[in-house]
mmCIF file of C-alpha atoms and ligand atoms in Angstrom:
data_model
loop_
_atom_site.group_PDB
_atom_site.id
_atom_site.type_symbol
_atom_site.label_atom_id
_atom_site.label_comp_id
_atom_site.label_asym_id
_atom_site.label_seq_id
_atom_site.Cartn_x
_atom_site.Cartn_y
_atom_site.Cartn_z
ATOM 1 C CA MET A 1225 31.892 -12.467 -40.605
ATOM 2 C CA THR A 1226 30.431 -13.563 -37.295
ATOM 3 C CA THR A 1227 31.868 -12.394 -34.013
ATOM 4 C CA TRP A 1228 32.632 -14.558 -31.038
ATOM 5 C CA ARG A 1229 29.872 -12.749 -29.220
ATOM 6 C CA SER A 1230 27.207 -13.741 -31.738
ATOM 7 C CA GLU A 1231 28.627 -17.287 -31.852
ATOM 8 C CA VAL A 1232 28.088 -17.662 -28.102
ATOM 9 C CA ILE A 1233 24.578 -16.153 -28.316
ATOM 10 C CA GLU A 1234 23.571 -18.589 -31.069
ATOM 11 C CA ALA A 1235 25.140 -21.520 -29.227
ATOM 12 C CA ILE A 1236 23.134 -20.801 -26.050
ATOM 13 C CA ARG A 1237 19.989 -20.276 -28.084
ATOM 14 C CA GLU A 1238 20.521 -23.718 -29.659
ATOM 15 C CA ILE A 1239 20.663 -25.451 -26.283
ATOM 16 C CA GLY A 1240 17.410 -23.878 -25.130
ATOM 17 C CA GLY A 1241 18.415 -20.513 -23.706
ATOM 18 C CA GLN A 1242 20.699 -21.695 -20.921
ATOM 19 C CA GLY A 1243 23.236 -24.370 -20.116
ATOM 20 C CA THR A 1244 26.433 -25.362 -18.343
ATOM 21 C CA LEU A 1245 29.807 -24.229 -19.696
ATOM 22 C CA SER A 1246 30.493 -27.681 -21.151
ATOM 23 C CA GLN A 1247 27.115 -27.665 -22.943
ATOM 24 C CA ILE A 1248 27.902 -24.210 -24.313
ATOM 25 C CA TYR A 1249 31.404 -25.336 -25.449
ATOM 26 C CA ALA A 1250 29.883 -28.343 -27.215
ATOM 27 C CA ALA A 1251 27.352 -26.145 -29.001
ATOM 28 C CA VAL A 1252 30.031 -23.633 -30.077
ATOM 29 C CA GLN A 1253 32.215 -26.477 -31.331
ATOM 30 C CA SER A 1254 29.453 -28.087 -33.388
ATOM 31 C CA ARG A 1255 28.601 -24.740 -34.995
ATOM 32 C CA ALA A 1256 32.204 -23.894 -35.860
ATOM 33 C CA SER A 1257 32.798 -23.688 -39.595
ATOM 34 C CA ARG A 1258 36.474 -22.900 -39.164
ATOM 35 C CA HIS A 1259 39.341 -24.244 -37.160
ATOM 36 C CA LEU A 1260 39.084 -23.149 -33.518
ATOM 37 C CA PRO A 1261 42.167 -21.555 -31.952
ATOM 38 C CA PRO A 1262 43.733 -23.365 -28.957
ATOM 39 C CA SER A 1263 42.349 -20.807 -26.496
ATOM 40 C CA TRP A 1264 38.753 -20.919 -27.812
ATOM 41 C CA GLN A 1265 37.212 -22.058 -24.503
ATOM 42 C CA ALA A 1266 38.831 -19.115 -22.714
ATOM 43 C CA ILE A 1267 37.430 -16.847 -25.428
ATOM 44 C CA VAL A 1268 33.905 -18.211 -24.857
ATOM 45 C CA ARG A 1269 34.248 -17.620 -21.095
ATOM 46 C CA ARG A 1270 35.567 -14.115 -21.744
ATOM 47 C CA GLU A 1271 32.581 -13.315 -23.998
ATOM 48 C CA LEU A 1272 30.178 -14.536 -21.315
ATOM 49 C CA GLU A 1273 31.797 -12.460 -18.589
ATOM 50 C CA TYR A 1274 32.474 -9.309 -20.627
ATOM 51 C CA ASN A 1275 28.819 -9.233 -21.681
ATOM 52 C CA SER A 1276 27.106 -10.045 -18.394
ATOM 53 C CA ALA A 1277 26.170 -7.520 -15.712
ATOM 54 C CA ASP A 1278 26.363 -10.432 -13.257
ATOM 55 C CA SER A 1279 30.126 -10.690 -13.758
ATOM 56 C CA GLN A 1280 32.917 -8.686 -12.140
ATOM 57 C CA SER A 1281 34.534 -8.456 -15.581
ATOM 58 C CA HIS A 1282 31.480 -6.862 -17.214
ATOM 59 C CA GLN A 1283 32.604 -4.361 -19.886
ATOM 60 C CA LYS A 1284 29.338 -2.379 -19.423
ATOM 61 C CA LYS A 1285 28.596 -2.258 -23.129
ATOM 62 C CA HIS A 1286 26.222 -5.196 -23.484
ATOM 63 C CA ASP A 1287 24.246 -7.228 -20.986
ATOM 64 C CA LEU A 1288 23.500 -10.320 -23.016
ATOM 65 C CA PHE A 1289 24.097 -13.183 -20.576
ATOM 66 C CA TYR A 1290 23.128 -13.905 -17.026
ATOM 67 C CA SER A 1291 24.474 -16.245 -14.418
ATOM 68 C CA VAL A 1292 21.671 -18.759 -13.792
ATOM 69 C CA ASP A 1293 22.853 -20.211 -10.471
ATOM 70 C CA GLY A 1294 25.265 -17.491 -9.368
ATOM 71 C CA ILE A 1295 28.783 -16.694 -10.530
ATOM 72 C CA GLY A 1296 31.066 -19.703 -10.173
ATOM 73 C CA ALA A 1297 28.350 -22.306 -10.790
ATOM 74 C CA GLY A 1298 29.174 -22.279 -14.504
ATOM 75 C CA VAL A 1299 25.599 -22.078 -15.768
ATOM 76 C CA TRP A 1300 24.831 -19.287 -18.228
ATOM 77 C CA GLY A 1301 21.662 -18.132 -19.893
ATOM 78 C CA LEU A 1302 20.554 -15.584 -22.458
ATOM 79 C CA ARG A 1303 19.379 -12.410 -20.745
ATOM 80 C CA GLU A 1304 16.624 -11.867 -23.316
ATOM 81 C CA LEU A 1305 15.073 -15.202 -22.285
ATOM 82 C CA GLU A 1306 15.555 -14.754 -18.548
ATOM 83 C CA MET A 1307 12.096 -13.351 -17.824
ATOM 84 C CA THR A 1308 10.027 -15.051 -20.482
ATOM 85 C CA THR A 1309 11.097 -18.642 -19.835
ATOM 86 C CA PRO A 1310 9.375 -19.178 -16.450
ATOM 87 C CA GLU A 1311 6.276 -17.298 -17.585
ATOM 88 C CA ALA A 1312 5.894 -19.559 -20.561
ATOM 89 C CA ILE A 1313 6.107 -22.635 -18.368
ATOM 90 C CA ASP A 1314 3.735 -22.104 -15.492
ATOM 91 C CA ILE A 1315 2.330 -18.616 -15.272
ATOM 92 C CA VAL A 1316 -0.903 -17.791 -17.033
ATOM 93 C CA PRO A 1317 -0.814 -14.096 -17.896
ATOM 94 C CA PRO A 1318 -3.384 -12.286 -15.737
ATOM 95 C CA GLU A 1319 -6.293 -10.758 -17.610
ATOM 96 C CA ARG A 1320 -6.133 -7.559 -15.650
ATOM 97 C CA THR A 1321 -3.715 -5.978 -13.271
ATOM 98 C CA GLN A 1322 -4.227 -6.945 -9.686
ATOM 99 C CA SER A 1323 -3.138 -4.700 -6.885
ATOM 100 C CA SER A 1324 -3.251 -5.352 -3.199
ATOM 101 C CA VAL A 1325 -3.869 -2.762 -0.562
ATOM 102 C CA TYR A 1326 -2.021 -2.850 2.687
ATOM 103 C CA ARG A 1327 -4.356 -1.498 5.318
ATOM 104 C CA ILE A 1328 -2.507 0.674 7.773
ATOM 105 C CA LEU A 1329 -3.948 0.196 11.217
ATOM 106 C CA ARG A 1330 -3.166 2.596 13.997
ATOM 107 C CA ASP A 1331 -4.606 1.755 17.371
ATOM 108 C CA THR A 1332 -5.717 4.383 19.788
ATOM 109 C CA GLU A 1333 -4.723 3.935 23.424
ATOM 110 C CA MET A 1334 -8.345 2.974 24.104
ATOM 111 C CA ALA A 1335 -8.293 0.322 21.371
ATOM 112 C CA ARG A 1336 -5.142 -1.269 22.806
ATOM 113 C CA ARG A 1337 -6.753 -1.494 26.223
ATOM 114 C CA VAL A 1338 -9.906 -3.142 24.863
ATOM 115 C CA LYS A 1339 -7.877 -5.658 22.844
ATOM 116 C CA LYS A 1340 -6.100 -6.671 26.025
ATOM 117 C CA LEU A 1341 -9.419 -7.296 27.797
ATOM 118 C CA HIS A 1342 -10.332 -9.794 25.056
ATOM 119 C CA SER A 1343 -6.865 -11.424 24.928
ATOM 120 C CA ASP A 1344 -6.949 -10.727 21.150
ATOM 121 C CA ARG A 1345 -9.935 -13.011 20.622
ATOM 122 C CA CYS A 1346 -12.261 -11.970 17.792
ATOM 123 C CA GLN A 1347 -15.653 -10.937 19.136
ATOM 124 C CA LEU A 1348 -17.345 -12.593 16.170
ATOM 125 C CA CYS A 1349 -15.523 -15.919 15.716
ATOM 126 C CA GLY A 1350 -13.387 -16.275 18.864
ATOM 127 C CA THR A 1351 -10.115 -16.615 16.945
ATOM 128 C CA ALA A 1352 -6.906 -15.203 18.389
ATOM 129 C CA LEU A 1353 -4.244 -15.275 15.680
ATOM 130 C CA ARG A 1354 -1.016 -16.666 17.066
ATOM 131 C CA LEU A 1355 2.095 -14.918 15.744
ATOM 132 C CA ALA A 1356 4.577 -16.614 18.060
ATOM 133 C CA ALA A 1357 4.535 -18.750 21.207
ATOM 134 C CA ASP A 1358 4.035 -15.638 23.317
ATOM 135 C CA ALA A 1359 2.303 -13.302 20.872
ATOM 136 C CA THR A 1360 -1.251 -13.089 19.570
ATOM 137 C CA TYR A 1361 -2.776 -10.576 17.180
ATOM 138 C CA SER A 1362 -6.118 -8.858 16.786
ATOM 139 C CA GLU A 1363 -7.459 -5.643 15.313
ATOM 140 C CA ALA A 1364 -9.617 -3.018 16.956
ATOM 141 C CA HIS A 1365 -12.589 -1.828 14.942
ATOM 142 C CA HIS A 1366 -14.490 1.370 15.592
ATOM 143 C CA ILE A 1367 -18.043 0.282 14.904
ATOM 144 C CA ARG A 1368 -19.181 3.805 14.057
ATOM 145 C CA PRO A 1369 -16.062 4.832 12.120
ATOM 146 C CA LEU A 1370 -13.835 7.613 13.401
ATOM 147 C CA GLY A 1371 -13.523 10.689 11.222
ATOM 148 C CA SER A 1372 -15.738 12.208 8.562
ATOM 149 C CA PRO A 1373 -18.465 11.511 7.559
ATOM 150 C CA HIS A 1374 -19.337 9.142 10.423
ATOM 151 C CA ASP A 1375 -17.528 10.933 13.275
ATOM 152 C CA GLY A 1376 -17.732 8.004 15.688
ATOM 153 C CA PRO A 1377 -16.199 8.411 19.142
ATOM 154 C CA ASP A 1378 -13.104 6.640 20.497
ATOM 155 C CA VAL A 1379 -14.857 5.044 23.457
ATOM 156 C CA PRO A 1380 -14.942 1.379 24.587
ATOM 157 C CA GLY A 1381 -18.643 1.123 23.692
ATOM 158 C CA ASN A 1382 -17.771 1.857 20.048
ATOM 159 C CA ILE A 1383 -14.863 -0.589 19.817
ATOM 160 C CA MET A 1384 -14.942 -4.194 18.722
ATOM 161 C CA VAL A 1385 -11.995 -6.618 18.826
ATOM 162 C CA LEU A 1386 -11.758 -8.618 15.599
ATOM 163 C CA CYS A 1387 -9.644 -11.012 13.574
ATOM 164 C CA PRO A 1388 -8.386 -9.454 10.287
ATOM 165 C CA THR A 1389 -11.015 -11.276 8.231
ATOM 166 C CA HIS A 1390 -13.965 -10.030 10.244
ATOM 167 C CA HIS A 1391 -12.417 -6.572 10.354
ATOM 168 C CA VAL A 1392 -12.402 -6.394 6.555
ATOM 169 C CA LEU A 1393 -15.949 -7.729 6.342
ATOM 170 C CA LEU A 1394 -17.195 -5.046 8.735
ATOM 171 C CA ASP A 1395 -15.162 -2.221 7.182
ATOM 172 C CA TYR A 1396 -16.630 -3.016 3.781
ATOM 173 C CA GLY A 1397 -20.131 -3.359 5.180
ATOM 174 C CA ALA A 1398 -20.338 -6.947 3.974
ATOM 175 C CA ILE A 1399 -22.080 -8.193 7.131
ATOM 176 C CA GLU A 1400 -24.632 -6.930 9.609
ATOM 177 C CA LEU A 1401 -24.137 -7.138 13.368
ATOM 178 C CA ASN A 1402 -26.382 -8.893 15.851
ATOM 179 C CA MET A 1403 -25.901 -7.959 19.506
ATOM 180 C CA THR A 1404 -26.649 -11.513 20.673
ATOM 181 C CA GLU A 1405 -23.900 -13.038 18.484
ATOM 182 C CA ILE A 1406 -21.075 -10.859 19.792
ATOM 183 C CA ASN A 1407 -18.590 -12.383 22.254
ATOM 184 C CA THR A 1408 -18.175 -10.376 25.427
ATOM 185 C CA ALA A 1409 -15.347 -9.925 27.937
ATOM 186 C CA GLN A 1410 -15.291 -8.751 31.526
ATOM 187 C CA GLY A 1411 -14.877 -4.974 31.628
ATOM 188 C CA HIS A 1412 -15.984 -4.220 28.066
ATOM 189 C CA THR A 1413 -19.514 -3.527 26.873
ATOM 190 C CA ILE A 1414 -20.480 -2.505 23.364
ATOM 191 C CA ASP A 1415 -23.095 0.225 23.135
ATOM 192 C CA ARG A 1416 -26.107 -0.902 21.108
ATOM 193 C CA GLN A 1417 -26.484 2.468 19.360
ATOM 194 C CA TYR A 1418 -23.243 1.807 17.443
ATOM 195 C CA ILE A 1419 -24.436 -1.635 16.371
ATOM 196 C CA ASP A 1420 -27.588 0.006 15.012
ATOM 197 C CA TYR A 1421 -25.483 2.655 13.318
ATOM 198 C CA HIS A 1422 -23.420 -0.022 11.576
ATOM 199 C CA ASN A 1423 -26.498 -1.900 10.372
ATOM 200 C CA LEU A 1424 -28.190 1.253 9.071
ATOM 201 C CA ASN A 1425 -25.289 3.275 7.701
ATOM 202 C CA VAL A 1426 -22.335 0.999 7.025
ATOM 203 C CA ALA A 1427 -23.731 -2.429 6.135
ATOM 204 C CA ARG A 1428 -24.732 -2.714 2.508
ATOM 205 C CA VAL A 1429 -27.530 -5.211 2.697
ATOM 206 C CA SER A 1430 -29.681 -5.507 -0.367
ATOM 207 C CA CYS A 1431 -33.426 -5.843 0.216
ATOM 208 C CA GLY A 1432 -33.669 -8.189 -2.756
ATOM 209 C CA ASP A 1433 -35.876 -8.058 -5.823
ATOM 210 C CA GLU A 1434 -39.028 -9.320 -4.108
ATOM 211 C CA ILE A 1435 -38.939 -6.654 -1.417
ATOM 212 C CA ASP A 1436 -38.056 -3.923 -3.886
ATOM 213 C CA HIS A 1437 -40.976 -5.012 -6.054
ATOM 214 C CA ALA A 1438 -43.330 -5.244 -3.053
ATOM 215 C CA LEU A 1439 -42.351 -1.754 -1.908
ATOM 216 C CA ALA A 1440 -43.007 -0.372 -5.355
ATOM 217 C CA SER A 1441 -46.387 -2.109 -5.754
ATOM 218 C CA GLY A 1442 -47.571 -2.106 -2.127
ATOM 219 C CA ASP A 1443 -48.226 -5.829 -2.390
ATOM 220 C CA LEU A 1444 -46.824 -7.877 0.519
ATOM 221 C CA ARG A 1445 -47.773 -11.339 -0.780
ATOM 222 C CA GLY A 1446 -44.535 -11.945 -2.675
ATOM 223 C CA VAL A 1447 -42.259 -11.238 0.284
ATOM 224 C CA PRO A 1448 -40.981 -14.385 2.047
ATOM 225 C CA GLY A 1449 -41.545 -13.968 5.793
ATOM 226 C CA GLY A 1450 -42.694 -10.423 5.176
ATOM 227 C CA THR A 1451 -44.552 -8.834 8.035
ATOM 228 C CA ARG A 1452 -46.417 -5.562 8.078
ATOM 229 C CA PRO A 1453 -44.084 -3.871 10.639
ATOM 230 C CA ALA A 1454 -40.938 -4.956 8.784
ATOM 231 C CA PHE A 1455 -42.450 -3.825 5.508
ATOM 232 C CA ASP A 1456 -43.462 -0.477 6.986
ATOM 233 C CA LEU A 1457 -40.049 0.055 8.548
ATOM 234 C CA ILE A 1458 -38.194 -0.584 5.288
ATOM 235 C CA GLY A 1459 -40.731 1.550 3.440
ATOM 236 C CA SER A 1460 -40.425 4.477 5.805
ATOM 237 C CA LEU A 1461 -36.621 4.322 5.743
ATOM 238 C CA ARG A 1462 -36.754 4.411 1.965
ATOM 239 C CA ASN A 1463 -39.165 7.355 2.040
ATOM 240 C CA PHE A 1464 -36.982 9.123 4.562
ATOM 241 C CA CYS A 1465 -33.958 8.766 2.291
ATOM 242 C CA ARG A 1466 -35.981 9.923 -0.708
ATOM 243 C CA LYS A 1467 -37.223 13.006 1.171
ATOM 244 C CA ILE A 1468 -33.703 13.981 2.169
ATOM 245 C CA ARG A 1469 -32.615 13.621 -1.436
ATOM 246 C CA GLU A 1470 -35.580 15.634 -2.723
ATOM 247 C CA ASN A 1471 -35.005 18.313 -0.118
ATOM 248 C CA THR A 1472 -31.397 18.584 -1.132
ATOM 249 C CA ASP A 1473 -32.446 18.918 -4.752
ATOM 250 C CA ALA A 1474 -35.109 21.486 -3.815
ATOM 251 C CA ASN A 1475 -32.643 23.470 -1.721
ATOM 252 C CA THR A 1476 -30.123 23.446 -4.530
ATOM 253 C CA ALA A 1477 -32.820 24.617 -6.975
ATOM 254 C CA LEU A 1478 -34.007 27.386 -4.629
ATOM 255 C CA ALA A 1479 -30.452 28.522 -4.011
ATOM 256 C CA GLY A 1480 -29.971 28.751 -7.777
ATOM 257 C CA TYR A 1481 -33.284 30.658 -8.200
ATOM 258 C CA GLY A 1482 -32.405 33.232 -5.564
ATOM 259 C CA ARG A 1483 -29.242 34.286 -7.311
HETATM 260 ZN ZN1 LIG B 1890 -13.173 -13.330 13.409
#
């Protein structure tokens, strides 16, 4: 013997998972194999409300139905189909989980002062994001980052005013800096040593296959625009890094031997 509850569930399922009260009544009526009592519409409404957490009359045993457009609008749906219906229509399931990171930015007093000197205009693209008629927004970047391992200082010469996009690009070392392409403002001068620090220690610029190959073989002919000084500079930087690494290894080995 079927219950009223399962009758209502099947009726809503038949009309596609949701519908108005009159559509639900019609579906219940067409399914009925027996004579319906005079109060059957009130019974259907009672089943919807008793079994829906959206309703004041919820009996807290089952949560089978949901109010599609808010209580009183008279449109009910099956809870089990509530989440899956929109996904099936227009959302392609993502292949992997995506998470976004909210970057917390705390300005130092110095950074606030420098931002003011630039009227929030990005020193790379000139943009000042407008938040409201009387409010603009910018971010202060410490070119040689504060804190370990970089230990940059909080001084005007180490601060750059940027739009959020350029701030991310610099933080992730995606771009190099060129002193001549940086917008200036009265009262604020960037110290070149921090620009150099960024280019050498923060920016991740690949030398490219040709240069890597040329460095390995000592042959300059395959390097586009390659000059002896540039080649030597890159080579000596590479050697310098290698020596530090070897020294570290040697020190570690010696330390182990001594014990
Ligand atoms: Zn910018």
